Short mmCIF file of N, CA and C in Angstrom, two decimals:
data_model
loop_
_atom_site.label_atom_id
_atom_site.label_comp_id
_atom_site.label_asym_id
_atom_site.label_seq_id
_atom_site.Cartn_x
_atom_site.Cartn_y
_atom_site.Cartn_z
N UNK A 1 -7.79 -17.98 -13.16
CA UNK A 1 -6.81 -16.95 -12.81
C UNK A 1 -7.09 -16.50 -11.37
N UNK A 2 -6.50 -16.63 -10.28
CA UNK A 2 -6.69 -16.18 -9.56
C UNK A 2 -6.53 -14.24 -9.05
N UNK A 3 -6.90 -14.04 -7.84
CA UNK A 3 -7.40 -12.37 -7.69
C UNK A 3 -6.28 -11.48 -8.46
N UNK A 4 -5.29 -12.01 -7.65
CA UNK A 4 -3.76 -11.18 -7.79
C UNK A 4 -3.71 -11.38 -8.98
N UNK A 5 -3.45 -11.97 -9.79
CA UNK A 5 -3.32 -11.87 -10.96
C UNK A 5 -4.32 -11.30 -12.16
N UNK A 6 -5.40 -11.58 -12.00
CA UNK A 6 -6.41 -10.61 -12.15
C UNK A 6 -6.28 -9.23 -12.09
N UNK A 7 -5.88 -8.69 -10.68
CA UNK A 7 -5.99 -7.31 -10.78
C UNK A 7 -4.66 -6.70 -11.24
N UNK A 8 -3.44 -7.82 -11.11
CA UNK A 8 -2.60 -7.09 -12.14
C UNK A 8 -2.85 -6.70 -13.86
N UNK A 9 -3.23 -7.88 -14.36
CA UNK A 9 -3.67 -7.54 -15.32
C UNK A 9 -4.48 -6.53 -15.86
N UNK A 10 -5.49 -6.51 -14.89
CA UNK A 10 -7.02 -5.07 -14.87
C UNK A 10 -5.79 -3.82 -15.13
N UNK A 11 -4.78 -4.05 -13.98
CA UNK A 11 -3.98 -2.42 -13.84
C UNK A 11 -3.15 -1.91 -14.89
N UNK A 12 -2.46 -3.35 -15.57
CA UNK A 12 -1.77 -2.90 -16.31
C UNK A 12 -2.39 -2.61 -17.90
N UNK A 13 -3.66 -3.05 -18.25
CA UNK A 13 -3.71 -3.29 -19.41
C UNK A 13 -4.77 -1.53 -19.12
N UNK A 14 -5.24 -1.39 -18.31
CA UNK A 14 -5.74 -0.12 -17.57
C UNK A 14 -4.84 1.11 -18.49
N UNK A 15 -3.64 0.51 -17.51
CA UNK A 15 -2.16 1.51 -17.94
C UNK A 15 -1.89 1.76 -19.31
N UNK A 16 -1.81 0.30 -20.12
CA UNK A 16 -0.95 0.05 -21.09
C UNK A 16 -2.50 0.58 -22.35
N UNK A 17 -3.68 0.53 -21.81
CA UNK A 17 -4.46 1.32 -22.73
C UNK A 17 -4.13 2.59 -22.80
N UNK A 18 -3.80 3.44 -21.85
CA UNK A 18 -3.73 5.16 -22.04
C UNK A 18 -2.18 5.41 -22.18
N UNK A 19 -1.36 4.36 -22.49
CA UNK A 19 0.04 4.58 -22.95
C UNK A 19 0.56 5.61 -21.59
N UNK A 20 0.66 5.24 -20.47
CA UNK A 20 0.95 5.90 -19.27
C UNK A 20 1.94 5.07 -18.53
N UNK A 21 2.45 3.51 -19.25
CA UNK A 21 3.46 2.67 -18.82
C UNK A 21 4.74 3.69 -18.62
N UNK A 22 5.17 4.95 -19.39
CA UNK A 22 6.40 5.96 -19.52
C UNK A 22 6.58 6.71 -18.28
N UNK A 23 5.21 6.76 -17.75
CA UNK A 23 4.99 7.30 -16.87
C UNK A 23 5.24 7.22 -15.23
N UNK A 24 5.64 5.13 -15.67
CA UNK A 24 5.44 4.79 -14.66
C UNK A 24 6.58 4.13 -13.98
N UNK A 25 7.92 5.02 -13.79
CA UNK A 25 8.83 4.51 -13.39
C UNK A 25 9.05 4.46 -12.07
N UNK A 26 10.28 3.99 -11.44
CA UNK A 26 10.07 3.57 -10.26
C UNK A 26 9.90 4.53 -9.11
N UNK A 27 10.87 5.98 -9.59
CA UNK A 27 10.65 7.03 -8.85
C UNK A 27 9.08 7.78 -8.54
N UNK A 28 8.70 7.78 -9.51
CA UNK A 28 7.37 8.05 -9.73
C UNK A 28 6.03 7.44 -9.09
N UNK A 29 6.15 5.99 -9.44
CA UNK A 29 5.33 4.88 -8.41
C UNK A 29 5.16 5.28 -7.33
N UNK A 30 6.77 4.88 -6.55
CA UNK A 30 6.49 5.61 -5.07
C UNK A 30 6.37 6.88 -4.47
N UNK A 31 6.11 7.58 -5.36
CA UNK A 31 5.97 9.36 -4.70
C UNK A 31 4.34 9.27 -5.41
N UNK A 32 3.78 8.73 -6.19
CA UNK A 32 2.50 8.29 -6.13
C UNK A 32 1.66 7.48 -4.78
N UNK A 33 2.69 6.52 -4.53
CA UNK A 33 1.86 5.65 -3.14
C UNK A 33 2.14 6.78 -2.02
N UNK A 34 3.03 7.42 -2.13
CA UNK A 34 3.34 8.59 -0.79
C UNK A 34 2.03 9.54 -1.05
N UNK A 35 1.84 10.40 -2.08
CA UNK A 35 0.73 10.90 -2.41
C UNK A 35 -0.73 10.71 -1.99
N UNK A 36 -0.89 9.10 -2.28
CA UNK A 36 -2.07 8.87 -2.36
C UNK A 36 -2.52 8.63 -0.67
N UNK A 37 -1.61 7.98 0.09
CA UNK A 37 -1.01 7.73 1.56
C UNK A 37 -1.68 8.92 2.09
N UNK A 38 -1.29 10.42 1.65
CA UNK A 38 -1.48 11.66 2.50
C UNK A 38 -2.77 11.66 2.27
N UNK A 39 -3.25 11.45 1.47
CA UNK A 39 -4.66 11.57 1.04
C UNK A 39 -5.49 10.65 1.53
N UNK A 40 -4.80 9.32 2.37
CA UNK A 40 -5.62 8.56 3.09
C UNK A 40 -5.39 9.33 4.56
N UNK A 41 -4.32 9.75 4.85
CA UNK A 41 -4.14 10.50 5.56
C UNK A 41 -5.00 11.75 6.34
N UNK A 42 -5.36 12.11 5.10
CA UNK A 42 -6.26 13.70 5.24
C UNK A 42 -7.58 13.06 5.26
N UNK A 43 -8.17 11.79 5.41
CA UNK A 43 -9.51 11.43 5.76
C UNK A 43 -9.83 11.61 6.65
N UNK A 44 -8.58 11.29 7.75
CA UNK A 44 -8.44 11.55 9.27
C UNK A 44 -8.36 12.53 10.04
N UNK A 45 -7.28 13.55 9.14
CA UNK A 45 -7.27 14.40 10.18
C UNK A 45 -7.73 15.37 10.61
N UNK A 46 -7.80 15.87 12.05
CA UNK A 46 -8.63 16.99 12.96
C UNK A 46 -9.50 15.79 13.40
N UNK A 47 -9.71 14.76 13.22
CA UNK A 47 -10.92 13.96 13.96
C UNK A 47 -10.14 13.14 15.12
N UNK A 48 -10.73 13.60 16.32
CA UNK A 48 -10.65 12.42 17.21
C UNK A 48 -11.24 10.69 17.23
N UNK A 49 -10.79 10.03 18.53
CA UNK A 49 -10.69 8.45 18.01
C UNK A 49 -11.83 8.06 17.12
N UNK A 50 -12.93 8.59 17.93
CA UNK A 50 -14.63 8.09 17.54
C UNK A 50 -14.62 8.41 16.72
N UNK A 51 -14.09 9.39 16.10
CA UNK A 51 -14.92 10.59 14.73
C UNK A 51 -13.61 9.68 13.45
N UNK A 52 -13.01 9.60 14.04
CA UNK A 52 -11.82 8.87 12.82
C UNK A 52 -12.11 7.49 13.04
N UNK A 53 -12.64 6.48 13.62
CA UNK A 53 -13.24 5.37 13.53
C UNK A 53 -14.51 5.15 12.54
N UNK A 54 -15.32 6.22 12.31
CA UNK A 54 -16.49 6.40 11.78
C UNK A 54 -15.97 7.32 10.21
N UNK A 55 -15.35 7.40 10.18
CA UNK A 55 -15.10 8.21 8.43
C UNK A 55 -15.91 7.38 7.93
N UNK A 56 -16.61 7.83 6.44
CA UNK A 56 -17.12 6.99 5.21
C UNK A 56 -15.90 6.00 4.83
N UNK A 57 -16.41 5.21 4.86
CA UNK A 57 -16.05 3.49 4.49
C UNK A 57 -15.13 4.20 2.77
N UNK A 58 -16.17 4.47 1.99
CA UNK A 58 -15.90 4.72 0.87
C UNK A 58 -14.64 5.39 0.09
N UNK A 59 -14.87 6.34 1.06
CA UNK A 59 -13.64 7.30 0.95
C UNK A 59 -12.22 6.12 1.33
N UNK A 60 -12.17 5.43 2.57
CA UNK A 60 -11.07 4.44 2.89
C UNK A 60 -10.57 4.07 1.61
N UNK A 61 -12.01 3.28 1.15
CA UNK A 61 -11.68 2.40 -0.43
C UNK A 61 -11.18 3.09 -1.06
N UNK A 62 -12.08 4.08 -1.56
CA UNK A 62 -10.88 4.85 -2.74
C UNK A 62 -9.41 5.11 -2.79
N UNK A 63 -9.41 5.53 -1.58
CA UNK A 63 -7.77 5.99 -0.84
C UNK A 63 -6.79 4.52 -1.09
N UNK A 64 -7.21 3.66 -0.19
CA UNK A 64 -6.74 2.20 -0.65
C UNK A 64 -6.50 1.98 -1.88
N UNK A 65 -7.54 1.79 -2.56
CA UNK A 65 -7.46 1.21 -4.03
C UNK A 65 -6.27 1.83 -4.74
N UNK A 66 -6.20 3.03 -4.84
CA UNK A 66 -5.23 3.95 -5.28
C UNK A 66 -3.63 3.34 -4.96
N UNK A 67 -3.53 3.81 -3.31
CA UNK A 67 -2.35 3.10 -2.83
C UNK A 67 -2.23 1.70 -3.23
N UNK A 68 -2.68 0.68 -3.24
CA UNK A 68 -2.50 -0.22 -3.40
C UNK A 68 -2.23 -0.60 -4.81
N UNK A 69 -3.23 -0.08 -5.75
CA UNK A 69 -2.87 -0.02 -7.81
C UNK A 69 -1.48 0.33 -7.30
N UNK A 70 -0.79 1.37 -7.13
CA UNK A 70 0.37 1.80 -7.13
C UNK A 70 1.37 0.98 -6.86
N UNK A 71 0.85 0.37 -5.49
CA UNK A 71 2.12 -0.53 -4.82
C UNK A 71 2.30 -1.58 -5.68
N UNK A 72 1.11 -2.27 -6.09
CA UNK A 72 1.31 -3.74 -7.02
C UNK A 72 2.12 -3.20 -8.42
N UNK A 73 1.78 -2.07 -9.19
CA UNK A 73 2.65 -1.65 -10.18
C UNK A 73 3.93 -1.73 -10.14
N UNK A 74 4.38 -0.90 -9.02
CA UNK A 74 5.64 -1.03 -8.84
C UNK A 74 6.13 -2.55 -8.55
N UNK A 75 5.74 -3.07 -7.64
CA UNK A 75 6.03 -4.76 -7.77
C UNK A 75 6.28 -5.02 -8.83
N UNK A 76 5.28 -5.07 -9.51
CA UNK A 76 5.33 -6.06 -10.90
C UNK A 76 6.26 -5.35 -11.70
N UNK A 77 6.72 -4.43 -11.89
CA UNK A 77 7.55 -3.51 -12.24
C UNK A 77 9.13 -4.36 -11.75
N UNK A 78 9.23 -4.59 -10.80
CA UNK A 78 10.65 -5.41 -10.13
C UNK A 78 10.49 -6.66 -10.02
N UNK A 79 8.99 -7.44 -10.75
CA UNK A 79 9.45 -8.63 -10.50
C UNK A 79 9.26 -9.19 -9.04
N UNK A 80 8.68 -8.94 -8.28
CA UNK A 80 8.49 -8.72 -6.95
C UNK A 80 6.92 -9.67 -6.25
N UNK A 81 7.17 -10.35 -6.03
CA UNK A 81 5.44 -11.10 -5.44
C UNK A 81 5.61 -10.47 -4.53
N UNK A 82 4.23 -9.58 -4.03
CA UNK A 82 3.11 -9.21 -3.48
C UNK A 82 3.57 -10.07 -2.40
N UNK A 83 2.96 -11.33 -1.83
CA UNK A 83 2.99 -12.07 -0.55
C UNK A 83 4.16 -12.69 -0.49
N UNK A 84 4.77 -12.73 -1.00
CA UNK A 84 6.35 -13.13 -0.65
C UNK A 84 6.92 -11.71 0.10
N UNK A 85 6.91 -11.02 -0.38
CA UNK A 85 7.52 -9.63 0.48
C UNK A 85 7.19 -9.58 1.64
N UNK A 86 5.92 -9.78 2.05
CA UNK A 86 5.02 -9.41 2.90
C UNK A 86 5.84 -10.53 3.96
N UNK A 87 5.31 -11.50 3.63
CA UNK A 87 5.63 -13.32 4.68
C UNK A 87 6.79 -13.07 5.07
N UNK A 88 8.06 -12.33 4.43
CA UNK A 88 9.16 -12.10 4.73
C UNK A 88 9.42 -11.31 5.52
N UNK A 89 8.62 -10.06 5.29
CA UNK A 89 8.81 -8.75 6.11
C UNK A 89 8.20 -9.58 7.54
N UNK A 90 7.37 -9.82 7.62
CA UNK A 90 6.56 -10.37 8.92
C UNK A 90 7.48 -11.21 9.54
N UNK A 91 8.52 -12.17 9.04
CA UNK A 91 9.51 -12.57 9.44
C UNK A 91 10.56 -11.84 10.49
N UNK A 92 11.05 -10.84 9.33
CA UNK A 92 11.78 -10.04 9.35
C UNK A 92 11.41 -9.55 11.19
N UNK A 93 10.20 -8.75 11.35
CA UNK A 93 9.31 -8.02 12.33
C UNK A 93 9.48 -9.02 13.78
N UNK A 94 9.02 -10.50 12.78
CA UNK A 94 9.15 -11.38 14.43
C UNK A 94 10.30 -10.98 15.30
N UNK A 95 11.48 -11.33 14.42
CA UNK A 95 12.87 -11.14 14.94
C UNK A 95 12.67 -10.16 16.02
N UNK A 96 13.12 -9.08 15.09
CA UNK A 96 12.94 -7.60 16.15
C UNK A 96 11.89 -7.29 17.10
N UNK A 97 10.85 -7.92 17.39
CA UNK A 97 9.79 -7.73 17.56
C UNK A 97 9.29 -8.99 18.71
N UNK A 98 9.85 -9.89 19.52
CA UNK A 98 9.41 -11.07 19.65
C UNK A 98 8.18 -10.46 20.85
N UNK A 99 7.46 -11.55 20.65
CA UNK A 99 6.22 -11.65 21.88
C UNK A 99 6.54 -11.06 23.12
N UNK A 100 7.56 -12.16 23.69
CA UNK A 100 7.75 -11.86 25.01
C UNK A 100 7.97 -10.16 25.74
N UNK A 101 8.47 -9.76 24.29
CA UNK A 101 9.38 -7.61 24.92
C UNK A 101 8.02 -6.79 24.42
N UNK A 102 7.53 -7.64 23.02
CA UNK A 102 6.99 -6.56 22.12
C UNK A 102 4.92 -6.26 23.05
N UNK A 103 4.94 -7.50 22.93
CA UNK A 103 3.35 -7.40 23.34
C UNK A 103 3.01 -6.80 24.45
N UNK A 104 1.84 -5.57 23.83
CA UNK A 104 1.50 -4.77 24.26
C UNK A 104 1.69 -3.23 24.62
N UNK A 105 3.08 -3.23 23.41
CA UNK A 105 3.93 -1.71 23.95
C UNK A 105 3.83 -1.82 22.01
N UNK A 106 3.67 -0.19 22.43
CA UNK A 106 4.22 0.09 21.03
C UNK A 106 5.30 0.65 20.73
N UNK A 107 6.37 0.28 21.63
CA UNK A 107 7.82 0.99 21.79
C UNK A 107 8.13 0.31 20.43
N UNK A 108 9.58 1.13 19.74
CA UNK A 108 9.82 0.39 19.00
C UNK A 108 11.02 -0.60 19.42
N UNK A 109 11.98 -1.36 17.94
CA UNK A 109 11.90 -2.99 18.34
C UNK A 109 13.40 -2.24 19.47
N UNK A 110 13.72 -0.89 18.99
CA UNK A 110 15.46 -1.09 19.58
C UNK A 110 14.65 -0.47 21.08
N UNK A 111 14.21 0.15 21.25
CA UNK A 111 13.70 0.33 22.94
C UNK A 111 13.30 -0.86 23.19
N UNK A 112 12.81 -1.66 23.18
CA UNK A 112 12.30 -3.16 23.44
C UNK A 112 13.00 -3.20 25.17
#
Protein backbone atom coordinates (compact mmCIF):
# COMPACT_ATOMS: atom_id res chain seq x y z
CA UNK A 1 0.00 0.00 0.00
CA UNK A 2 1.56 2.88 -0.64
CA UNK A 3 1.87 6.37 1.86
CA UNK A 4 -1.25 8.13 0.49
CA UNK A 5 -3.21 5.52 0.82
CA UNK A 6 -2.10 4.50 4.02
CA UNK A 7 -2.73 7.65 5.63
CA UNK A 8 -6.09 7.82 4.17
CA UNK A 9 -7.03 4.89 5.61
CA UNK A 10 -5.18 5.73 9.27
CA UNK A 11 -7.70 9.03 8.92
CA UNK A 12 -10.61 7.60 8.06
CA UNK A 13 -10.89 4.52 10.05
CA UNK A 14 -9.42 7.20 12.92
CA UNK A 15 -12.81 9.00 12.00
CA UNK A 16 -15.05 6.17 11.30
CA UNK A 17 -13.90 4.70 14.92
CA UNK A 18 -15.36 7.78 16.96
CA UNK A 19 -18.44 7.89 14.54
CA UNK A 20 -17.38 11.66 13.65
CA UNK A 21 -17.82 10.76 9.66
CA UNK A 22 -21.51 13.16 10.42
CA UNK A 23 -19.38 15.49 11.34
CA UNK A 24 -17.54 15.70 8.51
CA UNK A 25 -19.15 17.47 5.80
CA UNK A 26 -17.88 19.55 3.28
CA UNK A 27 -18.66 22.88 4.90
CA UNK A 28 -17.15 21.88 7.94
CA UNK A 29 -13.79 20.28 6.50
CA UNK A 30 -12.91 23.51 5.16
CA UNK A 31 -13.61 25.93 8.01
CA UNK A 32 -11.56 23.19 9.88
CA UNK A 33 -8.41 23.55 7.37
CA UNK A 34 -9.11 27.52 7.74
CA UNK A 35 -8.97 26.97 11.54
CA UNK A 36 -6.20 24.92 11.81
CA UNK A 37 -4.26 27.39 9.00
CA UNK A 38 -4.71 30.34 11.75
CA UNK A 39 -3.23 28.27 14.15
CA UNK A 40 -0.28 27.63 11.90
CA UNK A 41 -0.57 31.07 11.52
CA UNK A 42 -0.32 32.16 15.21
CA UNK A 43 3.14 30.17 15.42
CA UNK A 44 4.40 33.13 13.63
CA UNK A 45 3.10 35.89 14.63
CA UNK A 46 4.84 39.10 16.34
CA UNK A 47 8.15 37.28 15.26
CA UNK A 48 10.40 38.78 12.89
CA UNK A 49 12.28 36.91 9.82
CA UNK A 50 15.00 35.17 12.15
CA UNK A 51 12.68 34.56 15.06
CA UNK A 52 9.88 33.05 12.60
CA UNK A 53 12.55 30.99 10.75
CA UNK A 54 13.53 29.36 14.08
CA UNK A 55 9.91 28.45 15.66
CA UNK A 56 9.89 24.75 17.14
CA UNK A 57 9.89 22.40 14.25
CA UNK A 58 7.22 20.55 16.27
CA UNK A 59 4.73 22.87 16.68
CA UNK A 60 4.99 23.31 12.40
CA UNK A 61 4.17 19.45 12.47
CA UNK A 62 1.38 19.51 14.51
CA UNK A 63 -0.15 22.54 12.75
CA UNK A 64 0.52 20.66 9.37
CA UNK A 65 -0.61 17.36 10.27
CA UNK A 66 -3.92 18.81 11.27
CA UNK A 67 -4.27 20.94 8.05
CA UNK A 68 -3.36 18.44 5.99
CA UNK A 69 -5.77 15.24 7.86
CA UNK A 70 -8.36 17.82 6.93
CA UNK A 71 -7.46 18.61 3.40
CA UNK A 72 -7.06 14.79 2.38
CA UNK A 73 -10.63 14.17 4.13
CA UNK A 74 -12.23 16.43 2.27
CA UNK A 75 -10.59 15.03 -0.99
CA UNK A 76 -11.48 11.74 -0.41
CA UNK A 77 -14.77 13.00 0.49
CA UNK A 78 -15.12 14.30 -3.48
CA UNK A 79 -13.36 11.69 -4.90
CA UNK A 80 -10.52 13.94 -5.59
CA UNK A 81 -6.59 12.66 -5.92
CA UNK A 82 -4.39 14.55 -3.81
CA UNK A 83 -1.58 14.90 -6.78
CA UNK A 84 -3.71 15.18 -9.57
CA UNK A 85 -5.10 18.50 -8.19
CA UNK A 86 -1.93 19.66 -7.33
CA UNK A 87 0.03 18.73 -11.09
CA UNK A 88 -2.93 20.58 -12.42
CA UNK A 89 -3.02 23.55 -10.30
CA UNK A 90 0.84 23.92 -11.03
CA UNK A 91 -0.24 23.83 -14.58
CA UNK A 92 -2.81 26.00 -14.15
CA UNK A 93 0.04 28.67 -12.22
CA UNK A 94 2.56 28.09 -15.23
CA UNK A 95 0.08 29.74 -17.52
CA UNK A 96 -0.48 32.82 -15.47
CA UNK A 97 2.69 32.82 -14.11
CA UNK A 98 5.36 32.17 -16.96
CA UNK A 99 9.20 32.48 -16.17
CA UNK A 100 10.01 35.09 -18.35
CA UNK A 101 7.31 38.13 -16.30
CA UNK A 102 7.03 36.01 -13.12
CA UNK A 103 10.69 35.29 -11.89
CA UNK A 104 11.67 37.02 -9.21
CA UNK A 105 8.66 39.41 -8.42
CA UNK A 106 6.10 38.47 -6.33
CA UNK A 107 3.62 40.66 -8.16
CA UNK A 108 0.72 38.86 -8.86
CA UNK A 109 -0.02 36.93 -12.31
CA UNK A 110 -2.54 40.07 -13.58
CA UNK A 111 0.24 42.87 -12.65
CA UNK A 112 2.77 40.66 -14.43
Amino acid sequence: MDKYKEVIKALTEFRDDRDWKQFHDSKNLALAISIESAELNEIFLWKNGEEAENVKKEKIKEELADILSFSFLLAEKHNLDIFDIVLDKIKINAEKYPVDKAKGTAKKYDEL
